[in-house]
Amino acid sequence: MFLGLDLGTSGLRALLAAPDGMVIASAEANYDVSRPAPGWSEQDPFDWVAACKAVIAELKSVVPQQMAQVQGLAISGHMHGATLLDEAGSVLRPCILWNDTRSAVEAADLDAEPAFRAISGNIVFPGFTAPKLVWVAKHEPDIFARTAKVLLPKDYLGWYLTNRYVSDMSDSAGTSWMDVGARAWSDRLLAASGMRRDQMPELVEGSDVIGPVTPLRSAELGLPDGVLVMGGGGDNAVAACGIGALAEGDGFVSLGTSGVLLAARDGFSPDAASAVHSFCHAVPGRWYQMGVILSATDSLNWLSGVVGASPADLTKALGGTVKDPGPLRFLPYLSGERTPHNDADVRGAFVGVDVGMTRDDLTRAVIEGVSFALRDSLEALRSTGANPERLIAIGGGVQSTYWVELLANVLGLPLDLPEQGEFGAAMGAARLAACGVTGADPAALMTKPQIAKTIHPDPARRAVFVQAYQAYASSYSTLKAMP
């Protein structure tokens, strides 16, 4: 049996899978995000450990015999976090998360040094790890002086399990400290942000073995002796493993809290100026690129809180027939934006509000705005040479048929909806665990899910959606020009 752990921003999900990929059981445990100041987003690493204990205990209570047969596990995790440890491995401060924007000034300063884009292949975004450490050095110098190791969130769980400081290529590619093409730490980038190589974990591939769970942790968690822990990966790379997006032309669009449009690549072809992320894949010898918007379903959740109706009720009220884009325009920059603008300061807006508009008009505008923002990411990906011809649609937002049909028309691409089943990051992590234990070729195990339905764009409506997207795309500069 193989265990996949998916360390998300709001909770940890565990999935137990058989060697043939059949799901045996799953469990979840939630935890909170702290926002002690505007733009800040932090988490207590001990909450991750508590969640790990809870999900494993739940699985043991439900399927004890199968849990006794676990041979390997891997962890997927939210990227870019900064977990600071001292020489003894003690946590020095709460982890600064991916959606924390306090280090925008520090990110801009690092990004102005040409070596960062040239070596890492990426813009230094405020959410990345390197500028967070520059911020800590500036504002919390005592903590910075005591920092012996910097770990990404999932790697802290890996250290808890194995007592080893190890990270994988896909997650580490989002730190701004890595030569992503060479799949190695860059001493030049580390030094430019005041860091040293000995403060970094060892780098491995996602399917490589880190080591066994220590006897202490095995006894504490009730796991069999000798369970092997793999390198794992960043959440989007591992989700790509879960849906079989490994080769050039494979990709997915995710309507989650944030929005992601990912394309697998056979080689490393960065274009930092596009604000596209170019990262190592979680499997050896492959890379991927993605555009990221910070508020996808989060935008609908925000509207839900404002009007006092659930997101499901809001989208259900739109009916079953997708309408042409309306006159009300929504810019979904509720927490700033990454692709293509790299703008931590911009904020969202409704444009064209009329006294006769209703709650349904607001809902339509929100999901249209998020869809147009994902079209921004598609155009940015195309500028790097990626050219997906169809995408698998995943994430909570795909529960709305209206939204998926709208998105297919906005992107101008067929969207494949998988059959009910497990194909996300937890499954991808279980597949990485299986590869590490058995030595299997990832391409053989990481197959695509069965597709239940394909949503095609309507060619007769292409012109109206192109025109609406162009109007949306021109709105960013107008918004930025406002005092």
Coordinates of C-alpha atoms in Angstrom, one line a residue:
M1 CA 0.0 0.0 0.0
F2 CA 1.1 3.6 -0.7
L3 CA 0.2 6.7 1.2
G4 CA -0.2 10.2 -0.4
L5 CA -0.3 13.2 1.8
D6 CA -1.4 16.6 0.4
L7 CA -0.5 19.5 2.7
G8 CA -2.9 22.2 1.6
T9 CA -3.3 25.8 2.8
S10 CA -6.4 25.0 4.8
G11 CA -6.0 21.3 5.6
L12 CA -4.1 18.0 5.1
R13 CA -5.6 15.2 3.0
A14 CA -4.3 11.6 3.2
L15 CA -5.1 9.0 0.5
L16 CA -4.3 5.3 0.8
A17 CA -3.9 3.6 -2.5
A18 CA -3.2 0.0 -3.7
P19 CA -0.5 -0.9 -6.1
D20 CA -2.9 -0.7 -9.0
G21 CA -3.9 2.8 -8.0
M22 CA -7.3 1.8 -6.5
V23 CA -8.2 4.1 -3.7
I24 CA -8.6 2.3 -0.4
A25 CA -9.5 5.2 1.9
S26 CA -8.9 8.9 2.5
A27 CA -9.1 11.2 5.5
E28 CA -8.8 15.0 6.1
A29 CA -7.9 17.3 8.9
N30 CA -8.2 21.1 8.8
Y31 CA -6.2 24.0 10.4
D32 CA -6.2 27.7 10.3
V33 CA -4.3 30.5 8.6
S34 CA -3.3 33.5 10.7
R35 CA -3.3 37.0 9.2
P36 CA -1.8 39.2 11.9
A37 CA -1.4 42.2 9.6
P38 CA -2.6 43.4 6.2
G39 CA -1.0 41.3 3.5
W40 CA 0.4 38.8 6.0
S41 CA -0.4 35.1 5.9
E42 CA 1.1 32.6 8.4
Q43 CA 0.7 29.1 9.7
D44 CA 2.0 27.2 12.7
P45 CA 4.0 24.1 11.5
F46 CA 2.9 22.2 14.6
D47 CA -0.6 22.3 13.1
W48 CA 0.7 20.3 10.1
V49 CA 2.1 17.7 12.5
A50 CA -1.1 17.5 14.4
A51 CA -3.1 17.1 11.1
C52 CA -0.7 14.3 10.0
K53 CA -1.3 12.4 13.2
A54 CA -5.0 12.9 12.9
V55 CA -5.4 11.6 9.3
I56 CA -3.2 8.6 9.9
A57 CA -5.1 7.8 13.0
E58 CA -8.4 8.0 11.1
L59 CA -7.1 5.8 8.3
K60 CA -5.9 3.2 10.9
S61 CA -9.3 3.2 12.5
V62 CA -11.1 2.6 9.2
V63 CA -8.7 0.3 7.3
P64 CA -6.3 -1.1 9.9
Q65 CA -5.2 -4.1 7.9
Q66 CA -4.4 -2.1 4.8
M67 CA -2.5 0.6 6.8
A68 CA -0.4 -2.2 8.2
Q69 CA 0.8 -2.9 4.6
V70 CA 2.0 0.6 3.9
Q71 CA 5.5 0.5 2.3
G72 CA 6.0 4.1 1.1
L73 CA 4.6 7.6 1.3
A74 CA 5.1 11.0 -0.4
I75 CA 4.0 14.5 0.5
S76 CA 2.6 17.2 -1.8
G77 CA 2.6 20.7 -0.4
H78 CA 1.7 24.3 -0.9
M79 CA 4.8 26.0 -2.3
H80 CA 7.0 29.0 -1.4
G81 CA 6.5 29.0 2.4
A82 CA 9.4 29.9 4.7
T83 CA 9.7 27.6 7.7
L84 CA 12.7 28.7 9.8
L85 CA 14.5 26.3 12.1
D86 CA 17.4 26.7 14.5
E87 CA 20.4 24.4 15.0
A88 CA 18.3 22.0 17.1
G89 CA 15.5 21.9 14.5
S90 CA 13.2 24.0 16.6
V91 CA 10.7 26.3 14.8
L92 CA 11.8 30.0 15.2
R93 CA 8.6 31.7 14.0
P94 CA 5.3 30.9 12.2
C95 CA 5.7 29.8 8.5
I96 CA 5.3 32.7 6.1
L97 CA 2.9 31.3 3.4
W98 CA 2.8 31.5 -0.4
N99 CA 0.0 34.2 -0.4
D100 CA 1.9 36.5 2.0
T101 CA 2.8 39.8 0.2
R102 CA 4.8 41.6 3.0
S103 CA 8.0 41.1 1.0
A104 CA 7.0 43.0 -2.1
V105 CA 9.7 45.6 -1.8
E106 CA 12.4 42.9 -1.1
A107 CA 11.1 40.9 -4.1
A108 CA 11.4 43.9 -6.4
D109 CA 15.0 44.6 -5.1
L110 CA 16.1 41.0 -5.8
D111 CA 14.3 40.9 -9.2
A112 CA 16.2 44.0 -10.2
E113 CA 19.4 41.9 -10.1
P114 CA 19.6 40.3 -13.6
A115 CA 21.0 37.0 -12.2
F116 CA 17.8 36.0 -10.6
R117 CA 15.8 35.8 -13.8
A118 CA 18.7 34.5 -15.8
I119 CA 19.5 31.6 -13.4
S120 CA 16.1 30.8 -11.9
G121 CA 14.1 31.4 -15.1
N122 CA 11.5 33.3 -13.1
I123 CA 10.5 36.6 -11.8
V124 CA 11.1 37.0 -8.1
F125 CA 7.5 37.2 -6.9
P126 CA 6.7 38.5 -3.5
G127 CA 5.2 35.1 -2.5
F128 CA 8.5 33.3 -3.3
T129 CA 10.8 32.2 -0.4
A130 CA 13.9 34.2 -1.0
P131 CA 12.4 37.7 -0.5
K132 CA 10.7 36.4 2.7
L133 CA 14.2 35.7 4.2
V134 CA 15.4 39.1 3.1
W135 CA 12.4 40.6 4.9
V136 CA 13.2 38.5 8.0
A137 CA 16.8 39.7 8.0
K138 CA 15.6 43.3 7.8
H139 CA 12.7 43.2 10.3
E140 CA 13.5 40.2 12.6
P141 CA 17.3 40.2 12.7
D142 CA 17.6 38.0 15.8
I143 CA 15.5 35.3 14.2
F144 CA 17.5 35.5 11.0
A145 CA 20.8 35.2 12.9
R146 CA 19.5 32.0 14.5
T147 CA 18.2 30.4 11.2
A148 CA 20.1 27.2 10.5
K149 CA 17.7 25.7 8.0
V150 CA 14.9 27.0 5.8
L151 CA 12.3 24.4 4.8
L152 CA 9.3 24.5 2.6
P153 CA 6.1 23.4 4.3
K154 CA 5.9 19.8 3.1
D155 CA 9.6 19.4 3.8
Y156 CA 9.0 20.2 7.5
L157 CA 6.7 17.3 7.6
G158 CA 9.3 15.2 5.8
W159 CA 11.9 16.2 8.5
Y160 CA 9.4 15.3 11.2
L161 CA 9.0 11.9 9.7
T162 CA 12.6 11.1 8.7
N163 CA 14.8 13.5 10.8
R164 CA 16.4 14.5 7.4
Y165 CA 16.5 18.0 5.8
V166 CA 15.5 17.2 2.2
S167 CA 13.5 18.9 -0.5
D168 CA 12.5 18.0 -4.1
M169 CA 13.2 19.8 -7.3
S170 CA 9.7 20.9 -8.1
D171 CA 9.0 22.6 -4.8
S172 CA 12.5 24.1 -4.5
A173 CA 12.2 25.7 -7.9
G174 CA 9.8 28.2 -6.4
T175 CA 12.2 29.6 -3.9
S176 CA 14.3 31.9 -6.3
W177 CA 17.4 30.1 -5.0
M178 CA 17.6 27.4 -7.6
D179 CA 19.1 27.0 -11.0
V180 CA 16.0 25.5 -12.4
G181 CA 17.5 24.4 -15.7
A182 CA 20.4 22.6 -13.9
R183 CA 18.1 21.3 -11.1
A184 CA 20.5 22.5 -8.4
W185 CA 20.9 25.2 -5.8
S186 CA 22.6 28.4 -7.0
D187 CA 25.3 29.7 -4.7
R188 CA 25.1 33.0 -6.5
L189 CA 21.4 33.5 -5.9
L190 CA 21.8 32.3 -2.3
A191 CA 24.6 34.8 -1.6
A192 CA 22.6 37.6 -3.3
S193 CA 19.9 37.2 -0.7
G194 CA 22.2 36.7 2.3
M195 CA 21.9 32.9 2.5
R196 CA 24.3 30.0 2.5
R197 CA 24.1 26.5 0.9
D198 CA 24.4 24.8 4.3
Q199 CA 21.0 26.5 5.2
M200 CA 19.3 24.6 2.4
P201 CA 18.0 21.1 2.4
E202 CA 19.5 18.3 0.2
L203 CA 17.8 18.2 -3.2
V204 CA 16.3 15.0 -4.7
E205 CA 13.7 14.1 -7.4
G206 CA 10.1 13.6 -6.3
S207 CA 10.2 9.8 -6.7
D208 CA 13.6 9.5 -4.9
V209 CA 13.8 7.9 -1.5
I210 CA 14.6 10.3 1.3
G211 CA 14.8 7.6 3.9
P212 CA 12.6 5.5 6.3
V213 CA 10.2 7.0 8.9
T214 CA 12.2 6.9 12.1
P215 CA 11.4 4.3 14.7
L216 CA 10.3 7.1 17.0
R217 CA 7.8 8.4 14.5
S218 CA 6.6 5.0 13.4
A219 CA 5.7 4.1 17.0
E220 CA 4.1 7.6 17.5
L221 CA 2.0 7.3 14.4
G222 CA 1.4 3.5 14.5
L223 CA 3.0 3.0 11.0
P224 CA 4.8 -0.2 10.1
D225 CA 8.5 -0.3 10.5
G226 CA 10.6 0.9 7.6
V227 CA 8.0 2.9 5.6
L228 CA 10.0 4.8 3.0
V229 CA 9.4 8.5 2.4
M230 CA 9.9 10.0 -1.1
G231 CA 10.9 13.5 -2.1
G232 CA 7.3 14.4 -3.1
G233 CA 6.7 17.8 -4.7
G234 CA 5.0 21.1 -5.0
D235 CA 1.2 20.9 -5.1
N236 CA 0.7 21.7 -8.8
A237 CA 3.5 19.4 -10.0
V238 CA 2.1 16.6 -7.9
A239 CA -1.4 17.3 -9.1
A240 CA 0.0 17.0 -12.7
C241 CA 1.3 13.5 -11.6
G242 CA -2.2 12.7 -10.4
I243 CA -3.8 13.4 -13.8
G244 CA -0.9 12.2 -15.9
A245 CA 0.3 15.5 -17.2
L246 CA 3.9 14.7 -17.8
A247 CA 4.7 15.2 -21.5
E248 CA 4.7 18.2 -23.9
G249 CA 1.1 19.1 -24.7
D250 CA -0.4 17.7 -21.5
G251 CA -2.0 20.2 -19.1
F252 CA -4.8 21.2 -16.8
V253 CA -6.7 24.3 -15.7
S254 CA -7.6 24.4 -12.0
L255 CA -10.5 26.4 -10.6
G256 CA -9.4 26.3 -6.9
T257 CA -8.8 29.0 -4.3
S258 CA -6.2 30.3 -6.7
G259 CA -6.4 29.6 -10.5
V260 CA -3.8 27.6 -12.3
L261 CA -3.2 26.9 -16.0
L262 CA -0.4 24.3 -16.3
A263 CA 1.4 22.9 -19.3
A264 CA 3.9 20.1 -19.0
R265 CA 7.2 20.7 -21.0
D266 CA 9.8 18.2 -22.2
G267 CA 12.5 20.8 -21.7
F268 CA 13.3 24.1 -19.9
S269 CA 12.1 27.1 -21.9
P270 CA 11.7 30.0 -19.5
D271 CA 10.4 33.5 -20.3
A272 CA 10.5 35.3 -17.0
A273 CA 9.1 38.5 -18.4
S274 CA 5.8 36.8 -19.2
A275 CA 5.3 36.2 -15.4
V276 CA 4.8 32.5 -16.3
H277 CA 6.3 30.2 -13.6
S278 CA 8.9 27.8 -15.1
F279 CA 9.6 25.0 -12.6
C280 CA 11.1 21.5 -12.4
H281 CA 8.5 18.7 -12.6
A282 CA 8.2 16.2 -9.7
V283 CA 9.5 13.5 -12.0
P284 CA 13.1 13.4 -13.3
G285 CA 14.1 15.1 -16.6
R286 CA 10.9 17.1 -17.0
W287 CA 9.7 20.6 -16.4
Y288 CA 6.4 22.4 -16.4
Q289 CA 5.1 26.0 -16.8
M290 CA 2.1 27.6 -15.4
G291 CA 0.2 30.8 -15.1
V292 CA -1.2 31.6 -11.7
I293 CA -4.0 33.9 -10.6
L294 CA -4.4 34.5 -6.9
S295 CA -8.2 34.7 -6.6
A296 CA -10.2 32.1 -8.6
T297 CA -13.0 30.5 -6.5
D298 CA -11.8 32.9 -3.8
S299 CA -13.4 35.6 -5.8
L300 CA -16.8 33.8 -5.8
N301 CA -16.3 33.0 -2.1
W302 CA -15.8 36.7 -1.4
L303 CA -19.0 37.6 -3.3
S304 CA -20.8 34.8 -1.4
G305 CA -19.9 36.4 1.9
V306 CA -20.9 39.9 0.7
V307 CA -24.4 38.9 -0.5
G308 CA -25.1 36.1 2.0
A309 CA -25.6 33.2 -0.5
S310 CA -23.5 30.1 -1.0
P311 CA -21.3 29.9 -4.1
A312 CA -23.3 26.9 -5.3
D313 CA -26.6 28.9 -5.0
L314 CA -25.0 31.9 -6.8
T315 CA -23.9 29.8 -9.8
K316 CA -27.1 27.7 -9.8
A317 CA -29.2 30.9 -10.2
L318 CA -27.5 31.6 -13.5
G319 CA -29.3 28.6 -15.1
G320 CA -28.0 26.1 -17.6
T321 CA -27.4 28.2 -20.7
V322 CA -24.2 30.2 -20.9
K323 CA -24.8 33.8 -21.9
D324 CA -22.5 36.1 -23.8
P325 CA -20.3 38.2 -21.6
G326 CA -22.3 41.0 -19.9
P327 CA -21.6 44.7 -19.7
L328 CA -20.5 44.4 -16.1
R329 CA -16.7 43.7 -15.9
F330 CA -14.9 42.3 -12.8
L331 CA -11.2 42.4 -12.3
P332 CA -10.4 39.6 -9.8
Y333 CA -7.3 41.2 -8.2
L334 CA -8.5 40.8 -4.6
S335 CA -5.1 39.9 -3.3
G336 CA -2.9 41.3 -6.1
E337 CA -2.0 39.3 -9.2
R338 CA 0.8 37.1 -10.5
T339 CA 0.4 36.1 -14.1
P340 CA 0.8 38.2 -16.2
H341 CA 1.1 41.4 -14.1
N342 CA 3.3 40.5 -11.2
D343 CA 1.5 43.2 -9.1
A344 CA 1.1 42.7 -5.4
D345 CA -0.5 46.1 -4.9
V346 CA -3.3 46.1 -7.5
R347 CA -6.8 45.4 -6.2
G348 CA -10.0 44.3 -7.8
A349 CA -12.8 46.3 -9.2
F350 CA -16.3 46.1 -10.8
V351 CA -16.5 48.3 -13.9
G352 CA -19.8 49.4 -15.4
V353 CA -22.2 49.0 -12.4
D354 CA -25.7 50.0 -13.3
V355 CA -28.6 50.7 -10.9
G356 CA -30.7 48.0 -12.6
M357 CA -28.1 45.2 -12.0
T358 CA -28.9 42.3 -9.8
R359 CA -27.0 39.7 -7.7
D360 CA -27.0 37.4 -10.8
D361 CA -25.2 40.1 -12.8
L362 CA -22.5 40.3 -10.1
T363 CA -22.1 36.5 -10.1
R364 CA -21.8 36.4 -13.9
A365 CA -19.2 39.2 -13.8
V366 CA -17.1 37.5 -11.2
I367 CA -16.9 34.1 -13.0
E368 CA -16.3 35.9 -16.3
G369 CA -13.5 38.0 -14.8
V370 CA -11.8 34.9 -13.3
S371 CA -12.1 33.1 -16.7
F372 CA -10.7 36.1 -18.5
A373 CA -7.8 36.2 -16.0
L374 CA -7.1 32.5 -16.9
R375 CA -7.1 33.5 -20.5
D376 CA -4.4 36.0 -19.6
S377 CA -2.4 33.0 -18.3
L378 CA -3.0 31.0 -21.5
E379 CA -1.7 33.9 -23.6
A380 CA 1.3 34.2 -21.4
L381 CA 2.0 30.4 -21.7
R382 CA 1.7 30.6 -25.5
S383 CA 4.3 33.4 -25.5
T384 CA 6.9 30.9 -24.0
G385 CA 6.2 28.3 -26.7
A386 CA 3.7 26.2 -24.8
N387 CA 0.6 25.4 -26.8
P388 CA -1.9 23.1 -25.2
E389 CA -4.7 22.0 -27.5
R390 CA -7.0 20.8 -24.8
L391 CA -7.0 20.8 -21.0
I392 CA -8.3 18.7 -18.1
A393 CA -10.5 20.9 -15.8
I394 CA -10.1 20.3 -12.1
G395 CA -10.8 22.1 -8.8
G396 CA -13.9 23.0 -6.9
G397 CA -15.1 25.5 -9.5
V398 CA -15.7 22.7 -12.1
Q399 CA -18.8 21.6 -10.1
S400 CA -20.5 24.5 -11.9
T401 CA -21.3 23.4 -15.4
Y402 CA -22.1 27.0 -16.3
W403 CA -18.6 28.0 -15.3
V404 CA -16.9 25.2 -17.2
E405 CA -18.8 26.0 -20.4
L406 CA -18.0 29.7 -20.0
L407 CA -14.3 28.9 -19.5
A408 CA -14.2 26.7 -22.6
N409 CA -15.5 29.6 -24.7
V410 CA -13.2 32.1 -23.1
L411 CA -10.1 29.9 -23.5
G412 CA -11.2 28.6 -26.9
L413 CA -10.1 25.1 -25.9
P414 CA -11.9 21.8 -25.2
L415 CA -12.1 21.1 -21.5
D416 CA -12.1 17.4 -20.3
L417 CA -13.9 16.6 -17.1
P418 CA -12.7 13.5 -15.4
E419 CA -15.0 10.8 -14.2
Q420 CA -15.6 10.8 -10.4
G421 CA -12.5 9.6 -8.7
E422 CA -9.2 10.5 -7.3
F423 CA -6.7 12.3 -9.6
G424 CA -5.4 15.3 -7.6
A425 CA -2.3 16.0 -5.6
A426 CA -3.0 13.2 -3.0
M427 CA -3.2 10.6 -5.7
G428 CA -0.1 12.1 -7.4
A429 CA 1.8 11.8 -4.1
A430 CA 0.7 8.1 -3.7
R431 CA 2.0 7.5 -7.3
L432 CA 5.3 9.1 -6.4
A433 CA 5.5 6.8 -3.4
A434 CA 4.8 3.8 -5.6
C435 CA 7.5 4.8 -8.0
G436 CA 10.0 5.2 -5.2
V437 CA 9.3 1.8 -3.6
T438 CA 9.0 -0.2 -6.8
G439 CA 11.3 1.6 -9.2
A440 CA 8.5 1.9 -11.8
D441 CA 8.7 4.4 -14.6
P442 CA 6.5 7.4 -13.7
A443 CA 5.1 7.4 -17.2
A444 CA 3.8 3.9 -16.7
L445 CA 2.0 4.7 -13.4
M446 CA 0.9 8.3 -13.9
T447 CA -1.8 7.7 -16.5
K448 CA -4.6 10.1 -17.4
P449 CA -8.0 9.7 -15.7
Q450 CA -11.1 8.4 -17.6
I451 CA -12.9 11.4 -19.1
A452 CA -16.6 11.6 -18.4
K453 CA -17.4 14.5 -20.6
T454 CA -15.7 17.1 -22.9
I455 CA -16.9 20.7 -23.1
H456 CA -16.2 22.2 -26.5
P457 CA -16.2 26.0 -27.2
D458 CA -18.9 27.2 -29.5
P459 CA -17.2 28.3 -32.8
A460 CA -20.1 30.5 -33.7
R461 CA -19.5 32.6 -30.5
R462 CA -15.8 32.9 -30.8
A463 CA -15.8 36.5 -32.0
V464 CA -17.9 37.8 -29.1
F465 CA -15.7 36.1 -26.5
V466 CA -12.5 37.3 -28.1
Q467 CA -13.9 40.9 -28.2
A468 CA -14.9 40.6 -24.5
Y469 CA -11.5 39.3 -23.5
Q470 CA -9.8 42.2 -25.3
A471 CA -11.9 44.7 -23.4
Y472 CA -11.0 42.9 -20.2
A473 CA -7.3 42.8 -21.0
S474 CA -7.3 46.6 -21.6
S475 CA -8.8 47.3 -18.2
Y476 CA -5.7 46.6 -16.1
S477 CA -3.8 49.6 -17.4
T478 CA -6.9 51.8 -16.8
L479 CA -7.2 50.5 -13.2
K480 CA -3.5 51.1 -12.5
A481 CA -3.8 54.7 -13.8
M482 CA -6.5 55.5 -11.2
P483 CA -5.2 57.5 -8.2

